[in-house]
Short mmCIF file of C-alpha atoms in Angstrom, two decimals:
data_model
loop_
_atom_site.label_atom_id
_atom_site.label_comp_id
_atom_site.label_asym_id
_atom_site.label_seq_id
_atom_site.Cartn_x
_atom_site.Cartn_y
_atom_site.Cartn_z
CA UNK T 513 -16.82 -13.89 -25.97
CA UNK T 514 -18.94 -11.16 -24.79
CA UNK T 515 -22.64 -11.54 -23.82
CA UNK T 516 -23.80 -9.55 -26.45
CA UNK T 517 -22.08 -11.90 -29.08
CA UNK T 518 -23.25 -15.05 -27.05
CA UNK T 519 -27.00 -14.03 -27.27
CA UNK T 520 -26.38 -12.86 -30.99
CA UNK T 521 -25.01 -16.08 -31.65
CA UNK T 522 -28.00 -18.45 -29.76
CA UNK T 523 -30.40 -16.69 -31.32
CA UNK T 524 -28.58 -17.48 -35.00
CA UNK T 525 -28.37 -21.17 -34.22
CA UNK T 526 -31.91 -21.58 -32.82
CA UNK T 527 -32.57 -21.32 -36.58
CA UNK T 528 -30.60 -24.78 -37.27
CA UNK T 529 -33.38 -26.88 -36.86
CA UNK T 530 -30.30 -29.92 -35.97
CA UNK T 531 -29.51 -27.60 -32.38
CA UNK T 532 -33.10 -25.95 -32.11
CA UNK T 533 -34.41 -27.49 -29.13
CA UNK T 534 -30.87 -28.17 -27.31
CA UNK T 535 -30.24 -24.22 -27.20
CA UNK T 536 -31.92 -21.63 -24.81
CA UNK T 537 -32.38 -18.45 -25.68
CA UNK T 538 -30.44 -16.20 -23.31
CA UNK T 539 -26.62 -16.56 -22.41
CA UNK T 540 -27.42 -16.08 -18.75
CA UNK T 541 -29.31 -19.73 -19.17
CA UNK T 542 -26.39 -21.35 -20.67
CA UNK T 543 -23.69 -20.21 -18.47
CA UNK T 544 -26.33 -21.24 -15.62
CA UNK T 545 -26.34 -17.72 -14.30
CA UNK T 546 -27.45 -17.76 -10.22
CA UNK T 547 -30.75 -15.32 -10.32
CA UNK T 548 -30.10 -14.49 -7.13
CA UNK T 549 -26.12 -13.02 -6.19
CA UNK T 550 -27.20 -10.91 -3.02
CA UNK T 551 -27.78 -14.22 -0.27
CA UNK T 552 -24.02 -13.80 0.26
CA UNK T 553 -24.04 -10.16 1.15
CA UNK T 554 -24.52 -9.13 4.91
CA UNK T 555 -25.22 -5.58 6.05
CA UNK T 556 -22.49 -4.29 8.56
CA UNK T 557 -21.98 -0.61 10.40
CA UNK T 558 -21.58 1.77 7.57
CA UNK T 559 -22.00 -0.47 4.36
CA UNK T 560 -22.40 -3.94 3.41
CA UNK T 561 -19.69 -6.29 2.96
CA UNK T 562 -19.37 -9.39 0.67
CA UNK T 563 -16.95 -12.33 1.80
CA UNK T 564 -15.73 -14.49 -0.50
CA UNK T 565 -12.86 -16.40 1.80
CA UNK T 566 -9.42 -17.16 1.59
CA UNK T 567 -10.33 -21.18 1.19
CA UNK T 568 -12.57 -20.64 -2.17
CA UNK T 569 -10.16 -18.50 -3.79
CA UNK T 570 -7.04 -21.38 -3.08
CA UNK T 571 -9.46 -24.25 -4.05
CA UNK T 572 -10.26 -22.11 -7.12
CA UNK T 573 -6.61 -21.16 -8.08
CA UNK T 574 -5.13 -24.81 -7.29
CA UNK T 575 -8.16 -26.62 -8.82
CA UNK T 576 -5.98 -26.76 -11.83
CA UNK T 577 -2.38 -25.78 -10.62
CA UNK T 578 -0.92 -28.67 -8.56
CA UNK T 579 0.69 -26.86 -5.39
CA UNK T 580 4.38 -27.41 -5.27
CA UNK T 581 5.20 -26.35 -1.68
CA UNK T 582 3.65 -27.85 1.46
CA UNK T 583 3.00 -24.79 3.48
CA UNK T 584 1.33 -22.03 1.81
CA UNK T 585 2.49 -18.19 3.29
CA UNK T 586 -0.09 -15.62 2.24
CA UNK T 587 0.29 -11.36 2.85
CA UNK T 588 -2.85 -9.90 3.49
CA UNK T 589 -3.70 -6.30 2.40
CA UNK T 590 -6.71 -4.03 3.23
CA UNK T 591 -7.41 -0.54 1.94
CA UNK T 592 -9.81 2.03 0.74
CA UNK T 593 -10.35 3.47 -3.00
CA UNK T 594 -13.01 5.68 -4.17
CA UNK T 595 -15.21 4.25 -7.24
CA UNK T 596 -15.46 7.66 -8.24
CA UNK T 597 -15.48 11.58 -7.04
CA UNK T 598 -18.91 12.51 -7.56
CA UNK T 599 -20.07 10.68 -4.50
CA UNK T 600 -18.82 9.37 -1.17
CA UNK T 601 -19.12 5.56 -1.89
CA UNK T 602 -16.02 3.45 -1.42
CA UNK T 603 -14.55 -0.24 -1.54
CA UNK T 604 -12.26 -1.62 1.25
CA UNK T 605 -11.28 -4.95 -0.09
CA UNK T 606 -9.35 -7.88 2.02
CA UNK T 607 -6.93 -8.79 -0.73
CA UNK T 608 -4.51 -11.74 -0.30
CA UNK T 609 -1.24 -12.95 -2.21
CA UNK T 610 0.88 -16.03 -2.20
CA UNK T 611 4.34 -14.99 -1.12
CA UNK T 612 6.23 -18.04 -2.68
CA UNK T 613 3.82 -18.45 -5.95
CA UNK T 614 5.12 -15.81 -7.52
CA UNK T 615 2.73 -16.66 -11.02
CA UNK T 616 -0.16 -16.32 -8.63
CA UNK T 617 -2.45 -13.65 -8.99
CA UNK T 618 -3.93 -11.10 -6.43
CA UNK T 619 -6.91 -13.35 -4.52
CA UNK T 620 -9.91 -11.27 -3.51
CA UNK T 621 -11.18 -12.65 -0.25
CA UNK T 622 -13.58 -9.73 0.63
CA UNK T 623 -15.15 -6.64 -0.11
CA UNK T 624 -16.62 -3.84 1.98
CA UNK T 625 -19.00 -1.31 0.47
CA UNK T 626 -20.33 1.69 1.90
CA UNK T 627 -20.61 5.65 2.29
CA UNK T 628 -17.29 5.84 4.37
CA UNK T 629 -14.61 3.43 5.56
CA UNK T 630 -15.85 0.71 8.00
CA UNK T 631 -16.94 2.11 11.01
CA UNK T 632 -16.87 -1.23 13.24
CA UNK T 633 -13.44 -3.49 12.67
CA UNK T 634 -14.94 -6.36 14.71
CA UNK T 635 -17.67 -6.17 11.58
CA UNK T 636 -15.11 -6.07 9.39
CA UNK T 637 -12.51 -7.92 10.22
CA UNK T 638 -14.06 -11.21 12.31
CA UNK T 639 -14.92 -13.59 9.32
CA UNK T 640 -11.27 -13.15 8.11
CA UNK T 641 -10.27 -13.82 11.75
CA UNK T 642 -12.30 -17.18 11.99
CA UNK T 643 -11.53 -18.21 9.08
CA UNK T 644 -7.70 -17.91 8.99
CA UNK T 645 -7.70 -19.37 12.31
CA UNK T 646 -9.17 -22.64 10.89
CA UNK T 647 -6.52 -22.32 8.05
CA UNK T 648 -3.59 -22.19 10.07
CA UNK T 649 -4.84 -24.90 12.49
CA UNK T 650 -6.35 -27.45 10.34
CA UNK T 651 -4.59 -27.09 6.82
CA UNK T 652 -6.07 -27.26 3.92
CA UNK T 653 -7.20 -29.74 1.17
CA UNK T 654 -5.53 -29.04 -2.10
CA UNK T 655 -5.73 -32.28 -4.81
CA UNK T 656 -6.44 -34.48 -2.13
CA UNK T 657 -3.30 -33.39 -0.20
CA UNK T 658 -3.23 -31.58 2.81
CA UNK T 659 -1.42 -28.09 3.00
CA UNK T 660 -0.60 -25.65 5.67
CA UNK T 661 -1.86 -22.21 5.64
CA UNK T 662 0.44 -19.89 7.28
CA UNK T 663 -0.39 -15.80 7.86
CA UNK T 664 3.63 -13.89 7.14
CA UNK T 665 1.93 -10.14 7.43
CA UNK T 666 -1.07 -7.59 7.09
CA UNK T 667 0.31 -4.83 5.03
CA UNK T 668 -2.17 -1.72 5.22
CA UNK T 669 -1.18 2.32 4.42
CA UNK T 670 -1.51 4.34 7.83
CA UNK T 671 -5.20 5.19 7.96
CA UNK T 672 -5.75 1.22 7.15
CA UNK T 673 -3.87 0.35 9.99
CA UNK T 674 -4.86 2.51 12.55
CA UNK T 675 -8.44 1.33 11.70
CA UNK T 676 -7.54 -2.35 11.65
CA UNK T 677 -5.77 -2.25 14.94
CA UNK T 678 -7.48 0.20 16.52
CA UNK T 679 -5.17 2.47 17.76
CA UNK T 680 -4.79 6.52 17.12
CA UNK T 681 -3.72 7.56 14.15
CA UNK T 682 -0.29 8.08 12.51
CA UNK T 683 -0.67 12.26 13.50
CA UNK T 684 -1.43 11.49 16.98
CA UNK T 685 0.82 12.07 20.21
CA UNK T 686 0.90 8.37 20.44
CA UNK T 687 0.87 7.42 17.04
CA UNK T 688 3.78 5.17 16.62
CA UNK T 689 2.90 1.64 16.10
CA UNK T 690 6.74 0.24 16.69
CA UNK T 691 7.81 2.61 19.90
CA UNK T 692 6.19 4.58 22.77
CA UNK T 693 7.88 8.00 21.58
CA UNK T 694 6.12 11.16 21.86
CA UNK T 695 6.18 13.90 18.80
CA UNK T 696 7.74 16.62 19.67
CA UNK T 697 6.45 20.33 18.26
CA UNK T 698 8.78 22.79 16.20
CA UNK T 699 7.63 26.28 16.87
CA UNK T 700 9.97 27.58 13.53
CA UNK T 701 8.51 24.81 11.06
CA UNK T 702 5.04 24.64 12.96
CA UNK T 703 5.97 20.80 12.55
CA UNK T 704 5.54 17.50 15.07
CA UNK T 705 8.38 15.11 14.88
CA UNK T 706 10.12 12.03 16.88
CA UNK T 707 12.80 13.26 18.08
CA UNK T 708 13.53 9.82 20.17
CA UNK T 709 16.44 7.33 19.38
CA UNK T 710 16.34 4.28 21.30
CA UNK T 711 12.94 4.55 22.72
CA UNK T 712 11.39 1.82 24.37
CA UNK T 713 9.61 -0.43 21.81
CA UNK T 714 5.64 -1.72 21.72
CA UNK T 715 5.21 -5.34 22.34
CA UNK T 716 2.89 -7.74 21.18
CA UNK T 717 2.48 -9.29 24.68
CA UNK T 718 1.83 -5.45 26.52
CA UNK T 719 -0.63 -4.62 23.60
CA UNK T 720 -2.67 -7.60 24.50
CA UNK T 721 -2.27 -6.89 28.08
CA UNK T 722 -3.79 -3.30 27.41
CA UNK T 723 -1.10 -1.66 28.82
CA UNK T 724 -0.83 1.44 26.09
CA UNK T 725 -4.20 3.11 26.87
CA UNK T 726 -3.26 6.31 25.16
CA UNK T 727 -2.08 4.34 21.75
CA UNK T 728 -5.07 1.45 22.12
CA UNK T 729 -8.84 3.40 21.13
CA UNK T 730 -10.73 0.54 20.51
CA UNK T 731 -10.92 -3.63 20.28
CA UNK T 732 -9.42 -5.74 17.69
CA UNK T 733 -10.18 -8.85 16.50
CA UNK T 734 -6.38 -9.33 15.11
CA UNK T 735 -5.46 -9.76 18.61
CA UNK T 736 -7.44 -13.38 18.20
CA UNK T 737 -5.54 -14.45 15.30
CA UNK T 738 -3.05 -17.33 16.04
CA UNK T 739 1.02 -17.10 15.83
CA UNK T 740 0.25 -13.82 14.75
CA UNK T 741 3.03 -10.42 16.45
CA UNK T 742 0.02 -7.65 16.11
CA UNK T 743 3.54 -5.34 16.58
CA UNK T 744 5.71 -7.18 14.22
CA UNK T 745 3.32 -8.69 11.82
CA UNK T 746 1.31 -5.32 10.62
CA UNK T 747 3.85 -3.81 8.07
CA UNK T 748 5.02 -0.22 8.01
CA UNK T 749 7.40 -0.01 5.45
CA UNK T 750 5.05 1.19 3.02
CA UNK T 751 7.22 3.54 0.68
CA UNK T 752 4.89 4.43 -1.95
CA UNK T 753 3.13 7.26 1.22
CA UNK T 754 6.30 7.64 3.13
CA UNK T 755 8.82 8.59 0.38
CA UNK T 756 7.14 8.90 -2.86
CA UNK T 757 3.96 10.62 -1.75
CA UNK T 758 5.42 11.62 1.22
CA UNK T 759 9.15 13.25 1.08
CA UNK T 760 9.71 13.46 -2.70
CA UNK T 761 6.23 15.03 -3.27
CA UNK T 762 6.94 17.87 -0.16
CA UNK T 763 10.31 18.66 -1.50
CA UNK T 764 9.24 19.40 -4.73
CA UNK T 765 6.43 21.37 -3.93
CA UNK T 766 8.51 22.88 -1.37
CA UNK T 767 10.93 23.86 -3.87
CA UNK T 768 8.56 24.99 -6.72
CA UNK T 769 5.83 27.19 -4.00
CA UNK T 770 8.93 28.18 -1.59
CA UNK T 771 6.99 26.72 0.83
CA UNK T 772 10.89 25.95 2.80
CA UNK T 773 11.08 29.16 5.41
CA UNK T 774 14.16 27.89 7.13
CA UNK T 775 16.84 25.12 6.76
CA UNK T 776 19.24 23.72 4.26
CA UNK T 777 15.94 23.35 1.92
CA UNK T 778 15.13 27.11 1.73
CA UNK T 779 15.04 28.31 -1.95
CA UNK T 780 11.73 28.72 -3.96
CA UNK T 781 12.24 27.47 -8.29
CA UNK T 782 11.67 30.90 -10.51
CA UNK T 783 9.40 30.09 -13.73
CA UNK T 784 12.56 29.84 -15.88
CA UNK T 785 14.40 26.85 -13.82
CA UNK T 786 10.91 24.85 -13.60
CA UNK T 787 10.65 25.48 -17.24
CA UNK T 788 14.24 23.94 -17.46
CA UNK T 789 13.09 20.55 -15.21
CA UNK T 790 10.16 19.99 -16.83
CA UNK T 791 11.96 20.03 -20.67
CA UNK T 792 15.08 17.81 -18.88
CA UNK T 793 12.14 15.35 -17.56
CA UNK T 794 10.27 15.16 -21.16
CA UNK T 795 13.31 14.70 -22.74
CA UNK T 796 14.86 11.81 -20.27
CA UNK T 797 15.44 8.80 -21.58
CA UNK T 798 14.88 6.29 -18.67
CA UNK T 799 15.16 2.19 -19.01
CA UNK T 800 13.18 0.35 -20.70
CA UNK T 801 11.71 -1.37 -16.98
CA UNK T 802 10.32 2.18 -16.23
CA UNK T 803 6.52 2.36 -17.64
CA UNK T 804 5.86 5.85 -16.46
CA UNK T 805 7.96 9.14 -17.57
CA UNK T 806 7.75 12.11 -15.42
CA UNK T 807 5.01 14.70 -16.58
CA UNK T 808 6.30 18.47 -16.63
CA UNK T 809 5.88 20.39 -13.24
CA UNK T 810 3.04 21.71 -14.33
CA UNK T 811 1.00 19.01 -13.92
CA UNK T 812 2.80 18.18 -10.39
CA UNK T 813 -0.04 18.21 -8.71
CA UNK T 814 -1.79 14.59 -10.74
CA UNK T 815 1.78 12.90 -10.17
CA UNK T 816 1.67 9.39 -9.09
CA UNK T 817 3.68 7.97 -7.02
CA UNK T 818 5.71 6.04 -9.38
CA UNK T 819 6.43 9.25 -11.11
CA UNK T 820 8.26 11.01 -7.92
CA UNK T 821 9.72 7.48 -7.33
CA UNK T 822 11.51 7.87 -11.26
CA UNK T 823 12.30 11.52 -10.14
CA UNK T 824 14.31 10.41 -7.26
CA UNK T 825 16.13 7.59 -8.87
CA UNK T 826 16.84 8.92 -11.86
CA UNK T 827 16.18 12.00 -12.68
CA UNK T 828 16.87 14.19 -9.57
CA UNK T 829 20.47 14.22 -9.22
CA UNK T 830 21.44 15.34 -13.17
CA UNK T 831 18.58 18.32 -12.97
CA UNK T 832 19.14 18.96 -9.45
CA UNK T 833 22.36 20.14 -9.37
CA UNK T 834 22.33 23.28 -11.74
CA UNK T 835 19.09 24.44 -9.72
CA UNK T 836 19.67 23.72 -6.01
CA UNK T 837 22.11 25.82 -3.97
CA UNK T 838 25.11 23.97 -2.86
CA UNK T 839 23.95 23.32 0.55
CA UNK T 840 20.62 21.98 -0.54
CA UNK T 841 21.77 19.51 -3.21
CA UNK T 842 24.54 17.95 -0.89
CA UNK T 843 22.03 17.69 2.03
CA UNK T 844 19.64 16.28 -0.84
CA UNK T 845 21.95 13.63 -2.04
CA UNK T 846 21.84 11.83 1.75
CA UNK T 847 18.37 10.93 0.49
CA UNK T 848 19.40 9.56 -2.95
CA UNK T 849 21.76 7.49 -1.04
CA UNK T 850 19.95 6.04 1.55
CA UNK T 851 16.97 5.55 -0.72
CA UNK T 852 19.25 4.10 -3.49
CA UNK T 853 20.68 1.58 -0.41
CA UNK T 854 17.55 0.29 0.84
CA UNK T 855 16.71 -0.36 -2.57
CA UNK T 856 18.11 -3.40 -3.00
CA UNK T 857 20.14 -5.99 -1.27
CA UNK T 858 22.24 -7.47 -4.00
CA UNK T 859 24.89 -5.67 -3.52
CA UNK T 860 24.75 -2.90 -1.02
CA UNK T 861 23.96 -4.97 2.11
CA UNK T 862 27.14 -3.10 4.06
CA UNK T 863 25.54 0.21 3.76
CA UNK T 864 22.18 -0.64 5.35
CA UNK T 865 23.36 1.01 8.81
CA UNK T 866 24.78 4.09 6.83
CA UNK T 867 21.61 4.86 4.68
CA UNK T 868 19.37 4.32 7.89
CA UNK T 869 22.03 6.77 9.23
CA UNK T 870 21.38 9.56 6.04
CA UNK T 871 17.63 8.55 5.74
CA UNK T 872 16.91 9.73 9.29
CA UNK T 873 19.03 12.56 9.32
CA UNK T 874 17.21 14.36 5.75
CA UNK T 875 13.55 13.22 7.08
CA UNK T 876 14.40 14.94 10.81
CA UNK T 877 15.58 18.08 9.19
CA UNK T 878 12.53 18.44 6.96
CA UNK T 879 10.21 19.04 10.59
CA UNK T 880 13.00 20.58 13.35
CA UNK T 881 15.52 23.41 12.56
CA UNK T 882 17.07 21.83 15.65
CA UNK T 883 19.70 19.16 13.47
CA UNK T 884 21.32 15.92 14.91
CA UNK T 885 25.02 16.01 14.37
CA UNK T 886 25.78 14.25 10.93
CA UNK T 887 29.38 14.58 11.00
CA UNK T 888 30.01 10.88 11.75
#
């Protein structure tokens, strides 16, 4: 029932002389409305942030659902949106999800507010840090029965994370979170890359002891959490940016600007073969688990990310192959293959090592003219 209704609704019964004097006159009295919802709001470097906590939004949730499973594993995610375009203010929430309870809703545990991201992660980050702590070491009270609280990951896109943990960004000579590589520059793409295989890998116990000065910037407070890999734990398999946004979007526009100067990608679409993807793609018929259709090229450039990922699956190899040259579409299906592996594990566990294999080899040859050898 909306306010609006409520009030209309008071003010229609305060006529009854029987409920006259039980009734207020405002919905905001009746519902016992706090006047004041700012106490819980502190001011922080760069905005203000509201936290809620990951204990009040279990209690909440389980103050009605009895908890089935004795140790409770919760994901953590943090990142920023824009409320809106005509103005610099953003929200980076602290979200949190129960990785067994799958009928479990998001959980909002915090919310930062301000003109830009956070500018101080000890600010934003230590009242998650205390309070998980507690969690993990004391439990918590659920029905009268005590539960385990138990942190599996902290899965943040790359700016996120490099704020979070403090470290350079993604772009950055020493960017890598999981190795010590160093990008290597491409003077014919004008491209960095990693060229490194079998580089030494970052450790949680070296990142404590400060020993990577040139990936480290600043001071986290993750490092404080307990039983927690700050290497292994922060998640980087984040496909929507790194396949979706990232390679699917930059072939296509590749393709459609000619933006490809060299490689087994170099062609540029004329008018008349976008014309021909764009009628294929509002003419697909997709299954019935796939909520978003492709738009025509035209509109490539307000494509989400689900709509490159529909591209790639389903879409891409049918329309692909009367447009691409020869030597472009086969070097394009290593990606369909390795992306269609990794998809699932059901049934195409064996070819994990093969479409790691064909993932690596498209992605490197997208940045270096220089090729590994991909004949075995």
């Amino acid at each position: 029932m909306t306010h609006t209704a409520m009030n209309s609704l008071l003010k229609l019964l305060k006529t009854k002389k029987v409920v006259q004097s039980r009734l207020p006159k405002d919905y905001r009295t009746l519902l016992r409305t706090p006047h004041r919802t700012c106490a819980s709001f502190i001011t922080i470097e760069g905005g203000q942030m509201w936290y809620h906590g990951i204990k009040q939004c279990l209690q909440h949730y389980f103050s009605d659902v009895k908890p089935s499973l004795e140790s409770l594993w919760i994901d953590i995610s943090m990142d920023g949106l824009s409320l809106h375009r005509s103005g610099p203010t953003q929200l980076w929430p602290i979200l949190m999800r129960l990785c067994e309870v799958q009928e479990a809703p998001i959980f909002v545990v915090a919310i930062f507010c301000g003109s830009s991201k956070p500018q101080n992660a000890e600010q934003y980050l230590r009242q998650f840090v205390t309070e998980i702590n507690e969690l993990q070491s004391n439990g918590i009270v659920l029905q009268g029965v005590t539960h385990q609280v138990k942190l599996r990951a902290i899965i943040a896109d790359s700016p996120a994370r490099a704020l979070i943990k403090g470290v350079v960004s993604f772009n950055g000579c020493h960017g890598c979170l999981k190795c010590t590589d160093i990008p290597v520059h491409d003077t014919a793409t004008k491209r960095m890359y990693f060229a490194g295989v079998g580089i030494e890998k970052r450790t949680d116990a070296k990142f404590r002891a400060q020993e990577y000065p040139q990936h480290c910037k600043k001071p986290t407070p993750l490092i404080d959490i307990l039983y927690f890999d700050i290497i292994a734990d922060v998640i980087i398999a984040d496909r929507l940016h790194l396949i979706d946004l990232g390679v699917m979007r930059k072939l296509l526009n590749g393709w459609i600007k000619g933006k490809f100067t060299k490689g087994p990608h170099h062609t540029k679409w004329t008018s008349r073969q976008c014309d021909i993807i764009s009628e294929f793609l509002l003419h697909i018929k997709l299954p019935s688990e796939i909520h978003r259709s492709p738009r025509s090229l035209q509109y490539i450039k307000f494509w989400k990310g689900t709509e490159f990922r529909t591209f790639l699956h389903y879409a891409s190899v049918v329309v692909l192959k009367e447009i691409l040259p020869e030597t472009a579409y086969n070097h394009f299906l290593l990606l369909f293959c390795a992306t269609t592996f990794l998809s699932t594990t059901v049934i195409l566990e064996p070819f994990m090592d093969l479409a790691e294999f064909q993932a690596t080899f498209i992605i490197f040859s997208m940045f270096t003219t220089k090729l590994p050898d991909s004949d075995h």
